[in-house]
PDB file of C-alpha atoms and ligand atoms in Angstrom:
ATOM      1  CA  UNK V 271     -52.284 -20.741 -28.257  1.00  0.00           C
ATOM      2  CA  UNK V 272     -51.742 -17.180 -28.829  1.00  0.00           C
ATOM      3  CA  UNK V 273     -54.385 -14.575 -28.249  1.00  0.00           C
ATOM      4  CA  UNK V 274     -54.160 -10.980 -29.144  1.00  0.00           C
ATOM      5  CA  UNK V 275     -56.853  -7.847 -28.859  1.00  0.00           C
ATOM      6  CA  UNK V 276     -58.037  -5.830 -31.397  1.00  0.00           C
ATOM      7  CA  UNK V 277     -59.698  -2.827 -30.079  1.00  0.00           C
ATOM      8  CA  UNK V 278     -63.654  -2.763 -28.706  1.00  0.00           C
ATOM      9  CA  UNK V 279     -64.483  -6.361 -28.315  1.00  0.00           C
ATOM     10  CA  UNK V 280     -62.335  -8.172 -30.405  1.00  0.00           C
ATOM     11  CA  UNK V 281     -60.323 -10.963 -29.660  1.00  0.00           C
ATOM     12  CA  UNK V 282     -58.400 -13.302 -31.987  1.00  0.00           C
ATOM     13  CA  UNK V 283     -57.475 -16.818 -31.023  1.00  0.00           C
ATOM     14  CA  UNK V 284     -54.854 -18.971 -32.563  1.00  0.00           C
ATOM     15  CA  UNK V 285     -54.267 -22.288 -32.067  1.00  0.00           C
ATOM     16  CA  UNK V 286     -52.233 -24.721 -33.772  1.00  0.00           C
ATOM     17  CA  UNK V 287     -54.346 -25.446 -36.711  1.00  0.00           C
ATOM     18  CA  UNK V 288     -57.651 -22.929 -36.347  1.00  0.00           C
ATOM     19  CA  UNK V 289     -57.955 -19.062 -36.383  1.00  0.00           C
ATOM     20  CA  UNK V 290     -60.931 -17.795 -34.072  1.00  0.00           C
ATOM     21  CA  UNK V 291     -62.051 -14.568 -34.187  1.00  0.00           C
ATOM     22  CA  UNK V 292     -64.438 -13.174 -31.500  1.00  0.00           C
ATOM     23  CA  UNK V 293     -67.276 -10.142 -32.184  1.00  0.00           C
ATOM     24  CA  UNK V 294     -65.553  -8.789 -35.240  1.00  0.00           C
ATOM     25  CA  UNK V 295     -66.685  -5.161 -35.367  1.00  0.00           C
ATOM     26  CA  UNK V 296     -64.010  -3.832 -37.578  1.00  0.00           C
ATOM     27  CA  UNK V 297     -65.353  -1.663 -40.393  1.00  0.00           C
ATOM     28  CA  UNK V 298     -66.202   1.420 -37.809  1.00  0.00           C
ATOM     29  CA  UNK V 299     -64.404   0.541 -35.122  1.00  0.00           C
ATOM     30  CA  UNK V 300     -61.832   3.388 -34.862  1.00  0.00           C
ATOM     31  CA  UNK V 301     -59.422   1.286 -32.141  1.00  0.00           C
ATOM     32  CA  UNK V 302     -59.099  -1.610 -34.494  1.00  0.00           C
ATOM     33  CA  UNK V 303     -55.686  -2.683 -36.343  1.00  0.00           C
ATOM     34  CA  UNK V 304     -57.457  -5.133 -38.340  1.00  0.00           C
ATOM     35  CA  UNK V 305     -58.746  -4.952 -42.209  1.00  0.00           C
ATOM     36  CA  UNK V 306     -61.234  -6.977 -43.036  1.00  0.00           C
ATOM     37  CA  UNK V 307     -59.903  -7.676 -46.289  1.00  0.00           C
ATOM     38  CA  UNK V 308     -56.874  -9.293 -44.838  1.00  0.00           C
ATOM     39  CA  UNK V 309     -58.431 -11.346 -42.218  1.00  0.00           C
ATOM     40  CA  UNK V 310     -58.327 -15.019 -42.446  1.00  0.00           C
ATOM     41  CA  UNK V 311     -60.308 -16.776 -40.087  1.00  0.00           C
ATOM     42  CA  UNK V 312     -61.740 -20.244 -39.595  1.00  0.00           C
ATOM     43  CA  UNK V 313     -64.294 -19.686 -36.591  1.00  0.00           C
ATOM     44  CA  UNK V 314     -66.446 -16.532 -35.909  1.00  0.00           C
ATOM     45  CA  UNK V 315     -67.754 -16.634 -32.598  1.00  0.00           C
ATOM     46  CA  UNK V 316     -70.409 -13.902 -31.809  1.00  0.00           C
ATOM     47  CA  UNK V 317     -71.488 -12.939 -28.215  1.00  0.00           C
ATOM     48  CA  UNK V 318     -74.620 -11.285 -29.212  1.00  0.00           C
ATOM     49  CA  UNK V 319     -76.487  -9.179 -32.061  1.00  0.00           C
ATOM     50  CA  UNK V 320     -75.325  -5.435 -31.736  1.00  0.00           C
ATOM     51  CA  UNK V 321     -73.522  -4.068 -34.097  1.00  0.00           C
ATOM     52  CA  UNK V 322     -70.638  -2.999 -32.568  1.00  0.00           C
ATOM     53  CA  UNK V 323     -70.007  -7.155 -32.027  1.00  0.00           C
ATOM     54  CA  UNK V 324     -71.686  -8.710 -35.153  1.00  0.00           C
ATOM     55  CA  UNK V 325     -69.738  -6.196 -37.319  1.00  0.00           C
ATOM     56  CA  UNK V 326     -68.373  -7.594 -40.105  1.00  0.00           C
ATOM     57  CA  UNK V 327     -69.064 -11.274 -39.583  1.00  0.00           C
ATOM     58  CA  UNK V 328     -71.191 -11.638 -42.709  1.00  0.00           C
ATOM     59  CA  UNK V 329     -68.305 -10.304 -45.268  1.00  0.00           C
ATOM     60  CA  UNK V 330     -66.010 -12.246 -43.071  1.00  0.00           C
ATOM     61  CA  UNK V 331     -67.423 -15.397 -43.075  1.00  0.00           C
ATOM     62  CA  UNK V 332     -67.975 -15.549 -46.825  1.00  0.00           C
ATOM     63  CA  UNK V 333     -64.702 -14.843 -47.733  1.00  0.00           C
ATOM     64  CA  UNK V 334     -63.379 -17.255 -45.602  1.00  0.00           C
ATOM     65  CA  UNK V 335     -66.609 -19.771 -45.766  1.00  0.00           C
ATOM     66  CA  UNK V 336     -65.907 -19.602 -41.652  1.00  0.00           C
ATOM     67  CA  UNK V 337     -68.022 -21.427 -39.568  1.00  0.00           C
ATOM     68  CA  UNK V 338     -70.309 -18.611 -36.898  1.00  0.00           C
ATOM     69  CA  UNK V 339     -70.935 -20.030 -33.431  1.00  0.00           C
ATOM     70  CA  UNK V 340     -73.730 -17.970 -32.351  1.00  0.00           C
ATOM     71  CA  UNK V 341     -76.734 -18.104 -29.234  1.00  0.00           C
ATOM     72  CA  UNK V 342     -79.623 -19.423 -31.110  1.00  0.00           C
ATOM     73  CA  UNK V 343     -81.629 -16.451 -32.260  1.00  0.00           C
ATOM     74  CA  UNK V 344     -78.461 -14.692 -33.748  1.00  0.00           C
ATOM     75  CA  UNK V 345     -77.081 -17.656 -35.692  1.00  0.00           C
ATOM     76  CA  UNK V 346     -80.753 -18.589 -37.101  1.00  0.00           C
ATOM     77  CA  UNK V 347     -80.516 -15.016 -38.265  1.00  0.00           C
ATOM     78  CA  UNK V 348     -77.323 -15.138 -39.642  1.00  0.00           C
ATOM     79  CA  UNK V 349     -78.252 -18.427 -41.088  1.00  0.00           C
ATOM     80  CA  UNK V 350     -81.095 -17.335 -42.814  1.00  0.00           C
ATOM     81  CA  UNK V 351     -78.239 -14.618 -44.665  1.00  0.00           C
ATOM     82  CA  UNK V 352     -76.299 -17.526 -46.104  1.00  0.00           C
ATOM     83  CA  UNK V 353     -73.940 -18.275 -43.655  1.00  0.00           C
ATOM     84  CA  UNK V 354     -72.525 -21.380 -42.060  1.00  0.00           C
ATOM     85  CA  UNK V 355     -73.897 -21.647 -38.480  1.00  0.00           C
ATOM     86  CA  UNK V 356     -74.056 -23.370 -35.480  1.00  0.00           C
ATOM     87  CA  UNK V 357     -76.604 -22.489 -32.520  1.00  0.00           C
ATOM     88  CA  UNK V 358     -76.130 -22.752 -28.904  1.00  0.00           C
ATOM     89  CA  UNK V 359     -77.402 -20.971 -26.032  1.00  0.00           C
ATOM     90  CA  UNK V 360     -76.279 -20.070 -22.306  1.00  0.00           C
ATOM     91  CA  UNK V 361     -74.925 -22.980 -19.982  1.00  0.00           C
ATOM     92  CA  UNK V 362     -74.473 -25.201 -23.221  1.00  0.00           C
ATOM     93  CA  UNK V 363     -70.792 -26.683 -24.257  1.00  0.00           C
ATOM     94  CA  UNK V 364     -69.929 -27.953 -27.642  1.00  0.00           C
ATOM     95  CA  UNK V 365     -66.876 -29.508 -28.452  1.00  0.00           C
ATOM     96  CA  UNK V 366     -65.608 -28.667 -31.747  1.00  0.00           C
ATOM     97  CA  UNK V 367     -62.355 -29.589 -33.535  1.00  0.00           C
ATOM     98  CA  UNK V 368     -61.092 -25.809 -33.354  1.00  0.00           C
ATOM     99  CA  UNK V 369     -61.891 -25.918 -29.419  1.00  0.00           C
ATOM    100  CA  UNK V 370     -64.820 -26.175 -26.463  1.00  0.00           C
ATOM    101  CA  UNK V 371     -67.145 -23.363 -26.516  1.00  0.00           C
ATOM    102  CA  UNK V 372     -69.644 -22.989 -23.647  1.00  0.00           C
ATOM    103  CA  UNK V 373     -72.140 -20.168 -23.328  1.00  0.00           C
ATOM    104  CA  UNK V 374     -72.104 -17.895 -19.958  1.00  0.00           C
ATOM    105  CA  UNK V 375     -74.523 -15.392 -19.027  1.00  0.00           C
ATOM    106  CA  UNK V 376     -74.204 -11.825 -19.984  1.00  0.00           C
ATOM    107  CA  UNK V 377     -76.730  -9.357 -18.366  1.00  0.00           C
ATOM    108  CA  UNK V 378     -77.508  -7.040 -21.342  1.00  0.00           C
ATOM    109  CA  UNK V 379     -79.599  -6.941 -25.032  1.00  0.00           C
ATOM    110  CA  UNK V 380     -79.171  -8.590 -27.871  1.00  0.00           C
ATOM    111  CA  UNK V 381     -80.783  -7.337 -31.567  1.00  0.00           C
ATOM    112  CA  UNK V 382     -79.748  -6.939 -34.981  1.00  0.00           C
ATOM    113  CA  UNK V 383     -80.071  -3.724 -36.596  1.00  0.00           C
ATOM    114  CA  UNK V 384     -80.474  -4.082 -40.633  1.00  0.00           C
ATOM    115  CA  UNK V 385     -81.909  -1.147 -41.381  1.00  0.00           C
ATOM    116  CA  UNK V 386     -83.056   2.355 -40.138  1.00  0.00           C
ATOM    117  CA  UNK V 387     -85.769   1.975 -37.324  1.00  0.00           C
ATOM    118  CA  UNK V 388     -86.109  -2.001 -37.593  1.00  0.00           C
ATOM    119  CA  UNK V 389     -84.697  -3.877 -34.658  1.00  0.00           C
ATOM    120  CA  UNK V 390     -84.362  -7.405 -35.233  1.00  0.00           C
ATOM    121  CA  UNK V 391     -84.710  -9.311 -31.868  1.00  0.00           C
ATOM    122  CA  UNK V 392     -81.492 -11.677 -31.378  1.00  0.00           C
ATOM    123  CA  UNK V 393     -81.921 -13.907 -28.230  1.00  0.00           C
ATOM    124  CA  UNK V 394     -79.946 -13.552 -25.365  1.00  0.00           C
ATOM    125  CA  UNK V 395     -76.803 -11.890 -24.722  1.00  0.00           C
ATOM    126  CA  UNK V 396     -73.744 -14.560 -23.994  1.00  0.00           C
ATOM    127  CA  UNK V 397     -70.725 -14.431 -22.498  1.00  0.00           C
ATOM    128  CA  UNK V 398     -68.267 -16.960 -23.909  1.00  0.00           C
ATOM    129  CA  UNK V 399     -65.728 -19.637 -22.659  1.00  0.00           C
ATOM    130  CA  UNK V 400     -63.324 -21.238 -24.752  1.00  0.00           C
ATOM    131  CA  UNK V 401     -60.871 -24.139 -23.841  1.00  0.00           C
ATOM    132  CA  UNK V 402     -58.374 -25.926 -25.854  1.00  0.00           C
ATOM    133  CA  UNK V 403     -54.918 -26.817 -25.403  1.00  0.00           C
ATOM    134  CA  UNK V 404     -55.425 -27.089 -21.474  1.00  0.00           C
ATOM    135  CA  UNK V 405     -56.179 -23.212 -21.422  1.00  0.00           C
ATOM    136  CA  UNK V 406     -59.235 -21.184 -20.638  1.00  0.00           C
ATOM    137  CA  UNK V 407     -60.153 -18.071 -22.493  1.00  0.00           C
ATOM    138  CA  UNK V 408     -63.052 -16.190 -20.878  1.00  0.00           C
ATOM    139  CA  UNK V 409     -64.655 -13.424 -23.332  1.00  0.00           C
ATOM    140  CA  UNK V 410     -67.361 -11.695 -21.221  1.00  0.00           C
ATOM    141  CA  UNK V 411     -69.374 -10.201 -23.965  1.00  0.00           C
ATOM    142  CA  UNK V 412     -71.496  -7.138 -23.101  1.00  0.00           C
ATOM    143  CA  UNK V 413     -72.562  -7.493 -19.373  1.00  0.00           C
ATOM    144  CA  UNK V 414     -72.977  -5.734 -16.345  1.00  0.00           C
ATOM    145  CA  UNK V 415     -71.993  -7.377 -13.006  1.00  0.00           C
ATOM    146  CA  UNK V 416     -73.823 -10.352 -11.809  1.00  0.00           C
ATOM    147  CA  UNK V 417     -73.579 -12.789  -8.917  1.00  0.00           C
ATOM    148  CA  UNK V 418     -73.197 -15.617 -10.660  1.00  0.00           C
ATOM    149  CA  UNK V 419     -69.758 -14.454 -11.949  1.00  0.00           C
ATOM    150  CA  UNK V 420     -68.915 -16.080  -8.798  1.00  0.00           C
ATOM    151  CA  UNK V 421     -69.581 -19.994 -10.106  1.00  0.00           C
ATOM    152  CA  UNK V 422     -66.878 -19.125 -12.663  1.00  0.00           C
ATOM    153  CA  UNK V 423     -64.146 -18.392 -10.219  1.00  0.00           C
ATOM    154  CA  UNK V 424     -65.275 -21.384  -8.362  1.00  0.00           C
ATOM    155  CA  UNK V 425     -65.910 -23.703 -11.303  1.00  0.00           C
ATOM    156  CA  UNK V 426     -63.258 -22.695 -14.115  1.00  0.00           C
ATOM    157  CA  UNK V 427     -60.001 -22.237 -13.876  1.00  0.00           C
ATOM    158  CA  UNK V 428     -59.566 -19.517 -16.287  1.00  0.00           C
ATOM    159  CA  UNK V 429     -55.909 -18.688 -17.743  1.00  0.00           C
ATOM    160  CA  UNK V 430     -57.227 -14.729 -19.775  1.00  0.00           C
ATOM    161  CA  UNK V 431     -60.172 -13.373 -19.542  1.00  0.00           C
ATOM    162  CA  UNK V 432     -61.774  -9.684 -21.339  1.00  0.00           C
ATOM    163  CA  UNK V 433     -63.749  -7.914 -19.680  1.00  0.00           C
ATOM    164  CA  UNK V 434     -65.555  -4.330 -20.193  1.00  0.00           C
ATOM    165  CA  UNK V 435     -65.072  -1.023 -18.402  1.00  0.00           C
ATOM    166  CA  UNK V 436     -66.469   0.856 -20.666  1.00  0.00           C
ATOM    167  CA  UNK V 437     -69.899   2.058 -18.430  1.00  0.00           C
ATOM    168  CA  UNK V 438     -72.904   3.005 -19.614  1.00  0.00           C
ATOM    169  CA  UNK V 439     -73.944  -0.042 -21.837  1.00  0.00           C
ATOM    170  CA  UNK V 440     -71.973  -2.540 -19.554  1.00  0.00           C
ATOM    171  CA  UNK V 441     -69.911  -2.820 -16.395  1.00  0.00           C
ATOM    172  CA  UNK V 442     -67.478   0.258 -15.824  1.00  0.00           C
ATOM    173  CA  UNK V 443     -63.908   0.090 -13.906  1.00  0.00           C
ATOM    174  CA  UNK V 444     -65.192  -0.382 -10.323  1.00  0.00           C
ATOM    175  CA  UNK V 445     -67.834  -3.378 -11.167  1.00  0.00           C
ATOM    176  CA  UNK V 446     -65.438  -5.022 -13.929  1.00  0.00           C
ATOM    177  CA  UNK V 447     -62.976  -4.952 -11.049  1.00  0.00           C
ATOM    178  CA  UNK V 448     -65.472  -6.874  -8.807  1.00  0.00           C
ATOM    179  CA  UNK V 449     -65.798  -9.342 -11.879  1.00  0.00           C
ATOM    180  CA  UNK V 450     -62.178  -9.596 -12.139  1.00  0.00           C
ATOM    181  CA  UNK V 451     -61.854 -11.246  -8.295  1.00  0.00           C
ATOM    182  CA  UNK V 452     -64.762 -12.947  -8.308  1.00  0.00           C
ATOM    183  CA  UNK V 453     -63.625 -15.277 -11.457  1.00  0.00           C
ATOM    184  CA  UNK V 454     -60.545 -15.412 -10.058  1.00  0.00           C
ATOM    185  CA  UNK V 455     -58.994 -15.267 -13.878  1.00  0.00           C
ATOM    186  CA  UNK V 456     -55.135 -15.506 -13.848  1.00  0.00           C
ATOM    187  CA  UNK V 457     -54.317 -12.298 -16.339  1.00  0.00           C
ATOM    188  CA  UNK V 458     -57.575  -9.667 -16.731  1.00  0.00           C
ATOM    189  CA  UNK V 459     -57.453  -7.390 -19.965  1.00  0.00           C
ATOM    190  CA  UNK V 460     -59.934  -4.238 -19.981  1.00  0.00           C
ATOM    191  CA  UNK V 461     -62.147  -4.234 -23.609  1.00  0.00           C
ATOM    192  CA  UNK V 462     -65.392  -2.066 -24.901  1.00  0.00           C
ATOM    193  CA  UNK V 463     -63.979   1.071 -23.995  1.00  0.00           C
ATOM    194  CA  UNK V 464     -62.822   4.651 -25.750  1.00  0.00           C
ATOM    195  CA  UNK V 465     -64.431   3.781 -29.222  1.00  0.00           C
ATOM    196  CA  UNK V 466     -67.419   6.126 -28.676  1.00  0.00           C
ATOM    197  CA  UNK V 467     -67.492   9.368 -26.328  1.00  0.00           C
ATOM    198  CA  UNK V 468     -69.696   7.590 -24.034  1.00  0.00           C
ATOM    199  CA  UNK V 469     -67.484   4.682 -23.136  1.00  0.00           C
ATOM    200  CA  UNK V 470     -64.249   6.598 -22.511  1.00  0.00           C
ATOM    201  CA  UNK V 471     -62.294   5.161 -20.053  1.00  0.00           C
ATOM    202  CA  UNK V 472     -58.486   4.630 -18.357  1.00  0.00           C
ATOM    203  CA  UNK V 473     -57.800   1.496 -19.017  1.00  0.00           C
ATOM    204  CA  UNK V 474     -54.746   2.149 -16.938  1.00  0.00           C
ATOM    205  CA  UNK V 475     -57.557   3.207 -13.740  1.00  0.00           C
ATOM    206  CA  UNK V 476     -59.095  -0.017 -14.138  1.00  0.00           C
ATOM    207  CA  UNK V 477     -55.923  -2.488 -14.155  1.00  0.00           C
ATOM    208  CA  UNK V 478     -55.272  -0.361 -10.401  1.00  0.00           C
ATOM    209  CA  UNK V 479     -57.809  -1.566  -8.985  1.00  0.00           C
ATOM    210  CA  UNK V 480     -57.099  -5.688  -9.269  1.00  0.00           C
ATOM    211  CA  UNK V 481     -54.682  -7.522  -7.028  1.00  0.00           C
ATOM    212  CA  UNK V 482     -50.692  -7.882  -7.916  1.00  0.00           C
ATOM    213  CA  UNK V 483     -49.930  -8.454 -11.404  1.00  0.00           C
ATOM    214  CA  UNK V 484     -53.505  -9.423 -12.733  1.00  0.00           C
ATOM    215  CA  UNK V 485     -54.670  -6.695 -14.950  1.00  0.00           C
ATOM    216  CA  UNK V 486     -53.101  -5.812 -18.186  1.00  0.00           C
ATOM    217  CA  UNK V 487     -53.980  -3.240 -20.708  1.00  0.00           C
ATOM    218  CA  UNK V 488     -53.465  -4.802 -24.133  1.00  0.00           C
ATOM    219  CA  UNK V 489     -52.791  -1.971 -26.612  1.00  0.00           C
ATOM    220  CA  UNK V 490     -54.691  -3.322 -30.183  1.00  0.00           C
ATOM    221  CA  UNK V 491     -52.464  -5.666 -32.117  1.00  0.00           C
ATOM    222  CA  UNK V 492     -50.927  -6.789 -29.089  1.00  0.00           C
ATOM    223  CA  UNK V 493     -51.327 -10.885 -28.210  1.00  0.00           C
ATOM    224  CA  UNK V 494     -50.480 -13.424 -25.714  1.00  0.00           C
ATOM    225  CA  UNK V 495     -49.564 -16.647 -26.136  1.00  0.00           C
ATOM    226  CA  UNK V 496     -50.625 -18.783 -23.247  1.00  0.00           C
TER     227      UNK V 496
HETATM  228 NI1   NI R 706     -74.021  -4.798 -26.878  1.00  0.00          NI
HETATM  229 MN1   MN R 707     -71.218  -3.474 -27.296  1.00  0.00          MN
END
């Protein structure tokens, strides 16, 4: 499969037959090389409600009548605005045709903002796993650093894995760098950081802190096929 970063939290995933697109936050997102317009995807999957992740998953999915894999709160939501959804919540796998999803933890919120001054409540936050072709994706969602990281470096054996730096709403460098050896993930790519003033980072700072050859800045555009 190849994978490639898009600036903030987006991630794309292709495999041989399915286009996945992770937290699309395009329209706004000033590190992003995407256009909506031009996106063709068969999967949206969403880590959690903020805006800066949903993004433009509604537009998205209707012009490409894309399937949203959602926790449960979010994708009733999203549901509820037409789309084509399927629910799941933290610990839970689902096997689809695209690929196996699971649901991690994520330490952080999770609501929907449709308007000025009303907060719609979205569930838990997720991090996400996703396997196919014998490789392991790990997309960490919004999160700051938690024990339990710990079961994934025991448990998975994962190939790439995004995490944040960006501080202040998640994990910065130093704690993203505890993630990184804790899940023991074979390449480590910094995301969520230097699209607002508050979550400037080095990217560069952060990939010097993890062991050998694991960390790698991905500029946006940039993929890996695995
Ligand atoms: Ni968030
Ligand atoms: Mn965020």
């Amino acid at each position: 499969m190849k994978v490639s970063y898009h600036g903030h939290s987006v991630v794309k995933i292709q495999t041989d037959k399915h286009t996945i697109v992770i937290d699309p936050f395009i329209n706004g997102n000033g590190q992003t090389d995407l256009k909506v317009e031009d996106l063709k995807v068969d999967v949206i999957l969403l880590t959690h409600g903020h805006n800066d992740h949903v993004g433009d998953t509604i537009q998205l999915a209707k012009q490409n009548n894309a399937l949203v894999v959602a926790p449960f709160e979010l994708a009733t939501y999203l549901g509820w605005k037409g789309l084509n959804v399927h629910p799941m919540h933290i610990g839970g796998s689902h096997k689809f045709e695209f690929g196996t999803v699971k649901l991690t933890q994520a330490f952080h919120g999770s609501s929907y903002e449709e308007e000025e001054q009303k907060i719609i409540y979205t569930g838990m936050p997720a991090g996400i796993l996703f396997k196919k072709e014998g490789k392991t994706v790990y997309h960490a969602g919004d999160t700051g650093l938690y024990s339990d990281m710990k079961l994934l470096g025991e448990f998975e054996d994962i190939d790439l894995a995004f995490l944040p730096i960006g501080d202040n709403f998640t994990m910065g460098p130093e704690d993203a760098a505890i993630a990184a050896k804790w899940i023991k993930a074979k390449t480590v790519v910094p995301m969520h950081y230097n699209t607002f003033p508050v979550i400037e980072q080095d990217p560069k700072d952060f990939v010097s802190r993890l062991s050998g050859k694991t960390g790698k800045v991905m500029e946006a555009g940039e993929s890996i096929k695995l």
